[in-house]
Short mmCIF file of C-alpha atoms in Angstrom, two decimals:
data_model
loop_
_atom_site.label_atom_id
_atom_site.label_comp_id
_atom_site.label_asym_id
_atom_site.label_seq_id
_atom_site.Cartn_x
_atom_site.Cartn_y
_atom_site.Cartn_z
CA UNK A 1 0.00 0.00 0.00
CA UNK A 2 2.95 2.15 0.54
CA UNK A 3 4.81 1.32 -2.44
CA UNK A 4 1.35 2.22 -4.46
CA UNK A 5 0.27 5.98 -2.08
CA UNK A 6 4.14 7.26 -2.78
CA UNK A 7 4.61 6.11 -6.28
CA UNK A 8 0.92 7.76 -7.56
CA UNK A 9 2.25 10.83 -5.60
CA UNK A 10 4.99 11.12 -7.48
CA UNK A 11 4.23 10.30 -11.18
CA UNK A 12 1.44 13.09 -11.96
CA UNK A 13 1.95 16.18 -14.15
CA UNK A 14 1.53 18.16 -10.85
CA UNK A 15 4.57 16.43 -9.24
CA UNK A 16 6.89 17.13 -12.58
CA UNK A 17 6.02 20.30 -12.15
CA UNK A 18 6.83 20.90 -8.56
CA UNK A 19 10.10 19.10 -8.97
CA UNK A 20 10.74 21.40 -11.76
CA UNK A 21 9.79 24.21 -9.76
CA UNK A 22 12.15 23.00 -6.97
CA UNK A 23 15.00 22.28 -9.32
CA UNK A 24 14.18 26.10 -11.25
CA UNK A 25 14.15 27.86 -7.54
CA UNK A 26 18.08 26.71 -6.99
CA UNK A 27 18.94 26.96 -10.37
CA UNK A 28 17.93 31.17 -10.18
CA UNK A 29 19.40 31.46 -7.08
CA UNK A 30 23.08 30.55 -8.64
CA UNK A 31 22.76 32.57 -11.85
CA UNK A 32 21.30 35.75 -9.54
CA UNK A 33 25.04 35.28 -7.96
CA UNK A 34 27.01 34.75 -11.51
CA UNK A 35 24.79 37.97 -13.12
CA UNK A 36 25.74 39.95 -10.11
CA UNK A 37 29.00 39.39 -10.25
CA UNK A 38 29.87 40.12 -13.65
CA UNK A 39 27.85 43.54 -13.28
CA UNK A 40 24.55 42.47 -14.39
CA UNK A 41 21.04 43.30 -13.32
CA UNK A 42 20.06 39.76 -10.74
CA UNK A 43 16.68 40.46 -11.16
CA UNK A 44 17.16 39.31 -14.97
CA UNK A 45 17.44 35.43 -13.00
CA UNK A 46 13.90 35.32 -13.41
CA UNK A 47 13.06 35.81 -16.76
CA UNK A 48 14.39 32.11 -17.72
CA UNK A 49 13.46 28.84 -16.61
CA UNK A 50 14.77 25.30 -17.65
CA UNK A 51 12.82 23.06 -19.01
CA UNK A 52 12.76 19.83 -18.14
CA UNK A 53 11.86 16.44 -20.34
CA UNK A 54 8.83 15.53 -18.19
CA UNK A 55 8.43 11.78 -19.28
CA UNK A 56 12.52 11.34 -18.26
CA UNK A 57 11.51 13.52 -14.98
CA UNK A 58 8.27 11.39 -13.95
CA UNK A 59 9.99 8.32 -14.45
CA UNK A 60 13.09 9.40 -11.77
CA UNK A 61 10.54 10.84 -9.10
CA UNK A 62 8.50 8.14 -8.75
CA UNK A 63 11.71 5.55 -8.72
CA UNK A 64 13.00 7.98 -5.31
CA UNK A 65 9.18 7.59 -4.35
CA UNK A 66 9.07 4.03 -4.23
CA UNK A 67 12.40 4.15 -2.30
CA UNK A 68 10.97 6.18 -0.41
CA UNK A 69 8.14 4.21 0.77
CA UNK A 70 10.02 2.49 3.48
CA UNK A 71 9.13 6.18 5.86
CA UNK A 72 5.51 4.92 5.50
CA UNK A 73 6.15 1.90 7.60
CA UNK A 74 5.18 3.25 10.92
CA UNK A 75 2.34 5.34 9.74
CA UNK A 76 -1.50 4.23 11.15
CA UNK A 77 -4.34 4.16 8.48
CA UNK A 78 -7.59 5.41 9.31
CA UNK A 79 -11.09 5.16 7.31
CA UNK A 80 -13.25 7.97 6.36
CA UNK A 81 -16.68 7.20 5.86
CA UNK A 82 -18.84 10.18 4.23
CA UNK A 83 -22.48 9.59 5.41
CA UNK A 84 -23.41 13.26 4.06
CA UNK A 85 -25.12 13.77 1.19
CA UNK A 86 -22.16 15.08 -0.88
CA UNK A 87 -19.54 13.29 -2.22
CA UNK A 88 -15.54 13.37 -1.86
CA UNK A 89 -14.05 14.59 -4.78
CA UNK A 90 -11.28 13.50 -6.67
CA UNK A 91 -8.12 15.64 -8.70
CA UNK A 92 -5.64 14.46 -11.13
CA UNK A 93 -3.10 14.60 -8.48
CA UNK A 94 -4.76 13.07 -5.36
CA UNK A 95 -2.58 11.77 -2.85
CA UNK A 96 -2.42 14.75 -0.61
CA UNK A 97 0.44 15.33 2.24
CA UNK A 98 0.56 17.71 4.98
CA UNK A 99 1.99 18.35 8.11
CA UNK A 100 -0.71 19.95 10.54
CA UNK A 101 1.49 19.61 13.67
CA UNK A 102 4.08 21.64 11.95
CA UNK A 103 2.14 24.31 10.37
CA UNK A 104 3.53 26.73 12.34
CA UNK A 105 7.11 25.69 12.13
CA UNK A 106 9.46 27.74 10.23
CA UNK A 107 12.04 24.53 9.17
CA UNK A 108 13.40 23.65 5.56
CA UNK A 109 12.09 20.01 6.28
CA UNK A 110 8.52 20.17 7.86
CA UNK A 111 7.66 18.84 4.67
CA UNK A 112 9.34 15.66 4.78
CA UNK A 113 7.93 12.30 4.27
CA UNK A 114 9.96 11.27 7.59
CA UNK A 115 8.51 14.05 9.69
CA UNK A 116 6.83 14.11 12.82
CA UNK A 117 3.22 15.05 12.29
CA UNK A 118 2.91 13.52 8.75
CA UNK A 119 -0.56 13.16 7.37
CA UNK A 120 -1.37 11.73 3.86
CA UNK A 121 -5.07 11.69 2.72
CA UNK A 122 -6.74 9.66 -0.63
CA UNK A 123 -10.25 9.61 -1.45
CA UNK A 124 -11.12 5.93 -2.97
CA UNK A 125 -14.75 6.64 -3.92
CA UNK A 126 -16.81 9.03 -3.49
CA UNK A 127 -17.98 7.98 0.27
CA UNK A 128 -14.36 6.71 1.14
CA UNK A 129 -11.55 8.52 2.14
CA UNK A 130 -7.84 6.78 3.22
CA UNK A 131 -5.87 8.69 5.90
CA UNK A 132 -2.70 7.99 7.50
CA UNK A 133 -1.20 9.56 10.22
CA UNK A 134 1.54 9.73 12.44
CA UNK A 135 0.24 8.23 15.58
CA UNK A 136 2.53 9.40 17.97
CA UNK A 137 0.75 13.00 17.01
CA UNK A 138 -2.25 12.56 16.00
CA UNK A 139 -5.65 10.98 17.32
CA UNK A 140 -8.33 10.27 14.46
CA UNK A 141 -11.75 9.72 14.97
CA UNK A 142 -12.65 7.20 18.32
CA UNK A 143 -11.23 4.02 18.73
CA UNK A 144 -12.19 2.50 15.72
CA UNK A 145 -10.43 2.27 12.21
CA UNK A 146 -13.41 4.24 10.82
CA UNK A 147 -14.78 6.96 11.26
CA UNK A 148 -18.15 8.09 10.31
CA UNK A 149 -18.40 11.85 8.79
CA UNK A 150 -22.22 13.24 8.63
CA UNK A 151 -20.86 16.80 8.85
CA UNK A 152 -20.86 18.69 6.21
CA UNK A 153 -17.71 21.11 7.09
CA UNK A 154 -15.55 18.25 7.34
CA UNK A 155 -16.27 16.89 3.97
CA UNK A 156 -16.05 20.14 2.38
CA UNK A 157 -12.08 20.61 4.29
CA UNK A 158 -11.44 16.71 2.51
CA UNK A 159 -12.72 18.09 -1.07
CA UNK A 160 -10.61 21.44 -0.27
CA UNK A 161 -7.46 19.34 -0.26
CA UNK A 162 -8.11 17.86 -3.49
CA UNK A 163 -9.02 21.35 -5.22
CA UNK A 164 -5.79 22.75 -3.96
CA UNK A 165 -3.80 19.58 -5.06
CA UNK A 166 -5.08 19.68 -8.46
CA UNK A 167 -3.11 20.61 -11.49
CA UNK A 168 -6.38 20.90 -13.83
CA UNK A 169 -9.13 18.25 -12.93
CA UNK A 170 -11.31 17.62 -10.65
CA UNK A 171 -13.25 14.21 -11.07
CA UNK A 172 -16.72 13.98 -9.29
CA UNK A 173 -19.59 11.24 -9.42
CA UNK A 174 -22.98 13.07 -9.67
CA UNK A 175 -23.46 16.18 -12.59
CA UNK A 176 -25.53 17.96 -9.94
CA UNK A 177 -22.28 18.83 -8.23
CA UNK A 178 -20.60 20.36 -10.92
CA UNK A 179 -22.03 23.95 -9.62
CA UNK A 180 -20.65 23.21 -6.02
CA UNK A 181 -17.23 21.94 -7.26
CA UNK A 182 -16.61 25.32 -9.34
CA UNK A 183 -17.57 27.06 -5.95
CA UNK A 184 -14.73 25.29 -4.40
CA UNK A 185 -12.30 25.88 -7.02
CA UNK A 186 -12.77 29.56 -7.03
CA UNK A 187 -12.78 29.51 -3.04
CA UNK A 188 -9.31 26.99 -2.40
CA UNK A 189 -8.15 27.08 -6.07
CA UNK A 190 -5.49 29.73 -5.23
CA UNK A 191 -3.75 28.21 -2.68
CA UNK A 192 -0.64 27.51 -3.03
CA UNK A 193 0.97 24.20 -1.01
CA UNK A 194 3.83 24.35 -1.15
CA UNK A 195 6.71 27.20 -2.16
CA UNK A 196 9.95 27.09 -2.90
CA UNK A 197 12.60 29.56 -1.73
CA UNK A 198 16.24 29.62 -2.64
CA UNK A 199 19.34 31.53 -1.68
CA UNK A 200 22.86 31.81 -0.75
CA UNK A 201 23.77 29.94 2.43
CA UNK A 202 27.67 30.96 2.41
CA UNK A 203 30.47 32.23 0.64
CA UNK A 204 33.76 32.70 1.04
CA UNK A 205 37.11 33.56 -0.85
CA UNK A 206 39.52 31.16 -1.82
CA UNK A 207 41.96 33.53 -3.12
CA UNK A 208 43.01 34.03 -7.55
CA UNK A 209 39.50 35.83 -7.87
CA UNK A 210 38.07 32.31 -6.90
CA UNK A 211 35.04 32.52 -4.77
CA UNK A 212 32.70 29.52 -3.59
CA UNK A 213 29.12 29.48 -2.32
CA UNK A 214 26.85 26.93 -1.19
CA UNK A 215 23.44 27.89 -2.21
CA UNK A 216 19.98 26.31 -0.74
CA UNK A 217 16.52 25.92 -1.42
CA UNK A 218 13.88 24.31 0.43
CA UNK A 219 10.01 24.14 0.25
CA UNK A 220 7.86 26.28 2.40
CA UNK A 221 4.67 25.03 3.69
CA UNK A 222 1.50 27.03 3.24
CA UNK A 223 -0.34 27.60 6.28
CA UNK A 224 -3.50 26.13 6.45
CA UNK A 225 -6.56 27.51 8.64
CA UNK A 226 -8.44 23.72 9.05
CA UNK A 227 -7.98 20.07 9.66
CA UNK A 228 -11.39 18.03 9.83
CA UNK A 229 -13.08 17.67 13.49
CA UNK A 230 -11.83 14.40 13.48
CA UNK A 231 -8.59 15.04 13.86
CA UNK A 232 -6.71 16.14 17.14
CA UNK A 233 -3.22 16.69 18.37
CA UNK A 234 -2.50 15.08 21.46
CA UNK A 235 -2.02 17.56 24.52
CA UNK A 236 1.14 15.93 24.90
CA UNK A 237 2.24 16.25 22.45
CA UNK A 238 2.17 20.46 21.38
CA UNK A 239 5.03 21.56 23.32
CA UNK A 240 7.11 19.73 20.43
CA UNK A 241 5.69 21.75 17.49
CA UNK A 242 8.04 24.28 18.17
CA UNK A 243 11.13 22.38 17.08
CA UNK A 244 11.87 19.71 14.06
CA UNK A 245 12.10 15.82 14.35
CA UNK A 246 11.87 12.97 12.53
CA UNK A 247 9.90 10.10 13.39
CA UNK A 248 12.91 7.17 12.41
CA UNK A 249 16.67 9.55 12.68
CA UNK A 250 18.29 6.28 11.73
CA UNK A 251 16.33 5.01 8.62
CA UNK A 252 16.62 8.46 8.03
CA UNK A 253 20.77 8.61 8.17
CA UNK A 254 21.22 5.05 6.51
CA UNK A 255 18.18 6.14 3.60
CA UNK A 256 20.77 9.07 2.82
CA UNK A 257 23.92 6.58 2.59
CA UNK A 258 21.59 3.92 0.00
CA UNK A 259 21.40 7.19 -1.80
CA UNK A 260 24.66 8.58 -1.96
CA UNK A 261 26.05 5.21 -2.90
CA UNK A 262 23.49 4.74 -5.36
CA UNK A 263 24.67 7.95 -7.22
CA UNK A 264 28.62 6.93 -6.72
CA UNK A 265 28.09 3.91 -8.23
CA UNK A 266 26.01 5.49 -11.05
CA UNK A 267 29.05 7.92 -11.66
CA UNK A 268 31.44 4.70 -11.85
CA UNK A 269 29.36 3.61 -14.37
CA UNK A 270 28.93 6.12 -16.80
CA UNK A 271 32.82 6.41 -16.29
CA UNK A 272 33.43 3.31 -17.31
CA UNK A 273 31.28 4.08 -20.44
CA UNK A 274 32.76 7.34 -21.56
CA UNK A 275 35.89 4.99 -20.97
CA UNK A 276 35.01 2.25 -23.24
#
């Protein structure tokens, strides 16, 4: 189930396109420094973008996602059961992550898949919703697996997710909602998840008119104003939101190593190629 949630997050046209964005946000943060330097307006940074081959770049995201899926393992799943007489909605992007615990918290990684506070919805039908949830946060619903939802509001926050997820469709059951969906689009439409911002961590001089700089970027979380009724933080638990964790440290450390390797050995091989 893992393997399947991470993999369909990462292999829409929405996801190429945040990637892109990502990779596009570092990318005008280094020639802003080059333009500068050799007496040209920085502002100029922003009038280009790279283009990316999107097939090549869905392909690579969703291989990382799948790795990926191995942060999942800990995470609870919960059942949403709409017994309103509306209907979850559906976009073309429609697993959606967030980090309510962390909303608040001003950290390059609060949107990490290993984070404390990690929430992923996906509606499966159109009176079926799948959550999961960091349990060591979160409390959803009673002590059942499902939940029951016959108010309105918190249906309406589910659909939100999936208007703001979307990249240009939204998939409903009935034709008589087609009115309240474009209500919801102009109302949550807007909102942009997540940003990316970009800039120059360091520099220094390493004398011969050589200069280094280590530039970052990282993705900014937008703020959200509601999480269903459903959903609570344990008391416990909010004197932590105030400073970054992740849930597993050391699948965390050794996921980074399987990665680094992974792209040492994939040097060594091209090597040998150009070699041959």
């Amino acid at each position: 189930m893992f393997l399947f949630i991470l993999s369909l997050f990462y292999r829409t046209p929405e996801a190429s396109e945040r990637v892109s964005g990502f990779v596009n946000s570092q990318l005008e943060s280094i020639v802003r420094e080059l333009l500068s330097l050799n007496g040209f307006d920085p502002e100029e940074a922003s009038a280009g973008r790279l283009k990316l081959y999107q097939d090549h770049l869905a392909s690579l995201i969703t291989v990382q996602g799948v790795l990926g899926a191995v942060f999942l393992r800990d995470m609870e799943y919960h059942i949403i059961k709409n017994e309103t007489a509306s209907e979850f909605y559906i976009s073309d992007h429609p697993v959606f992550i967030y980090n309510w615990f962390y909303r608040e918290l001003e950290h390059p990684a609060v949107t990490s898949i290993n984070a404390i506070g990690l929430q992923i919805f996906l509606p499966l039908s159109p009176k079926i919703t799948l959550c999961l949830y960091d349990t060591k946060v979160y409390k959803y619903g009673q002590r059942s697996l499902v939940t029951c939802v016959s108010n309105d509001k918190d249906i309406e926050i589910l659909n939100s997710f999936q208007i703001i997820n979307s990249n240009s469709i939204i998939g409903f059951y009935s034709s008589k909602n087609e009115s309240h969906v474009k209500q919801l689009c102009e109302r949550y439409k807007n909102i942009i998840l997540r940003q990316y911002e970009s800039g120059i961590l360091s520099t220094s001089e390493e004398g011969k008119g050589r200069r280094r700089s280590t530039h970052f970027v990282f993705t900014r979380q937008e703020k959200l104003m509601k999480m269903p009724s459903f959903i609570k933080v344990k008391k416990k638990l909010k004197s932590y939101a105030s400073s970054y964790q992740e849930r597993d440290p050391q699948l965390s450390a050794e996921f980074k190593k399987l990665i680094i390797n992974e792209q040492r050995q994939r040097s060594i091989v091209e090597l040998d190629q150009g070699d041959g």
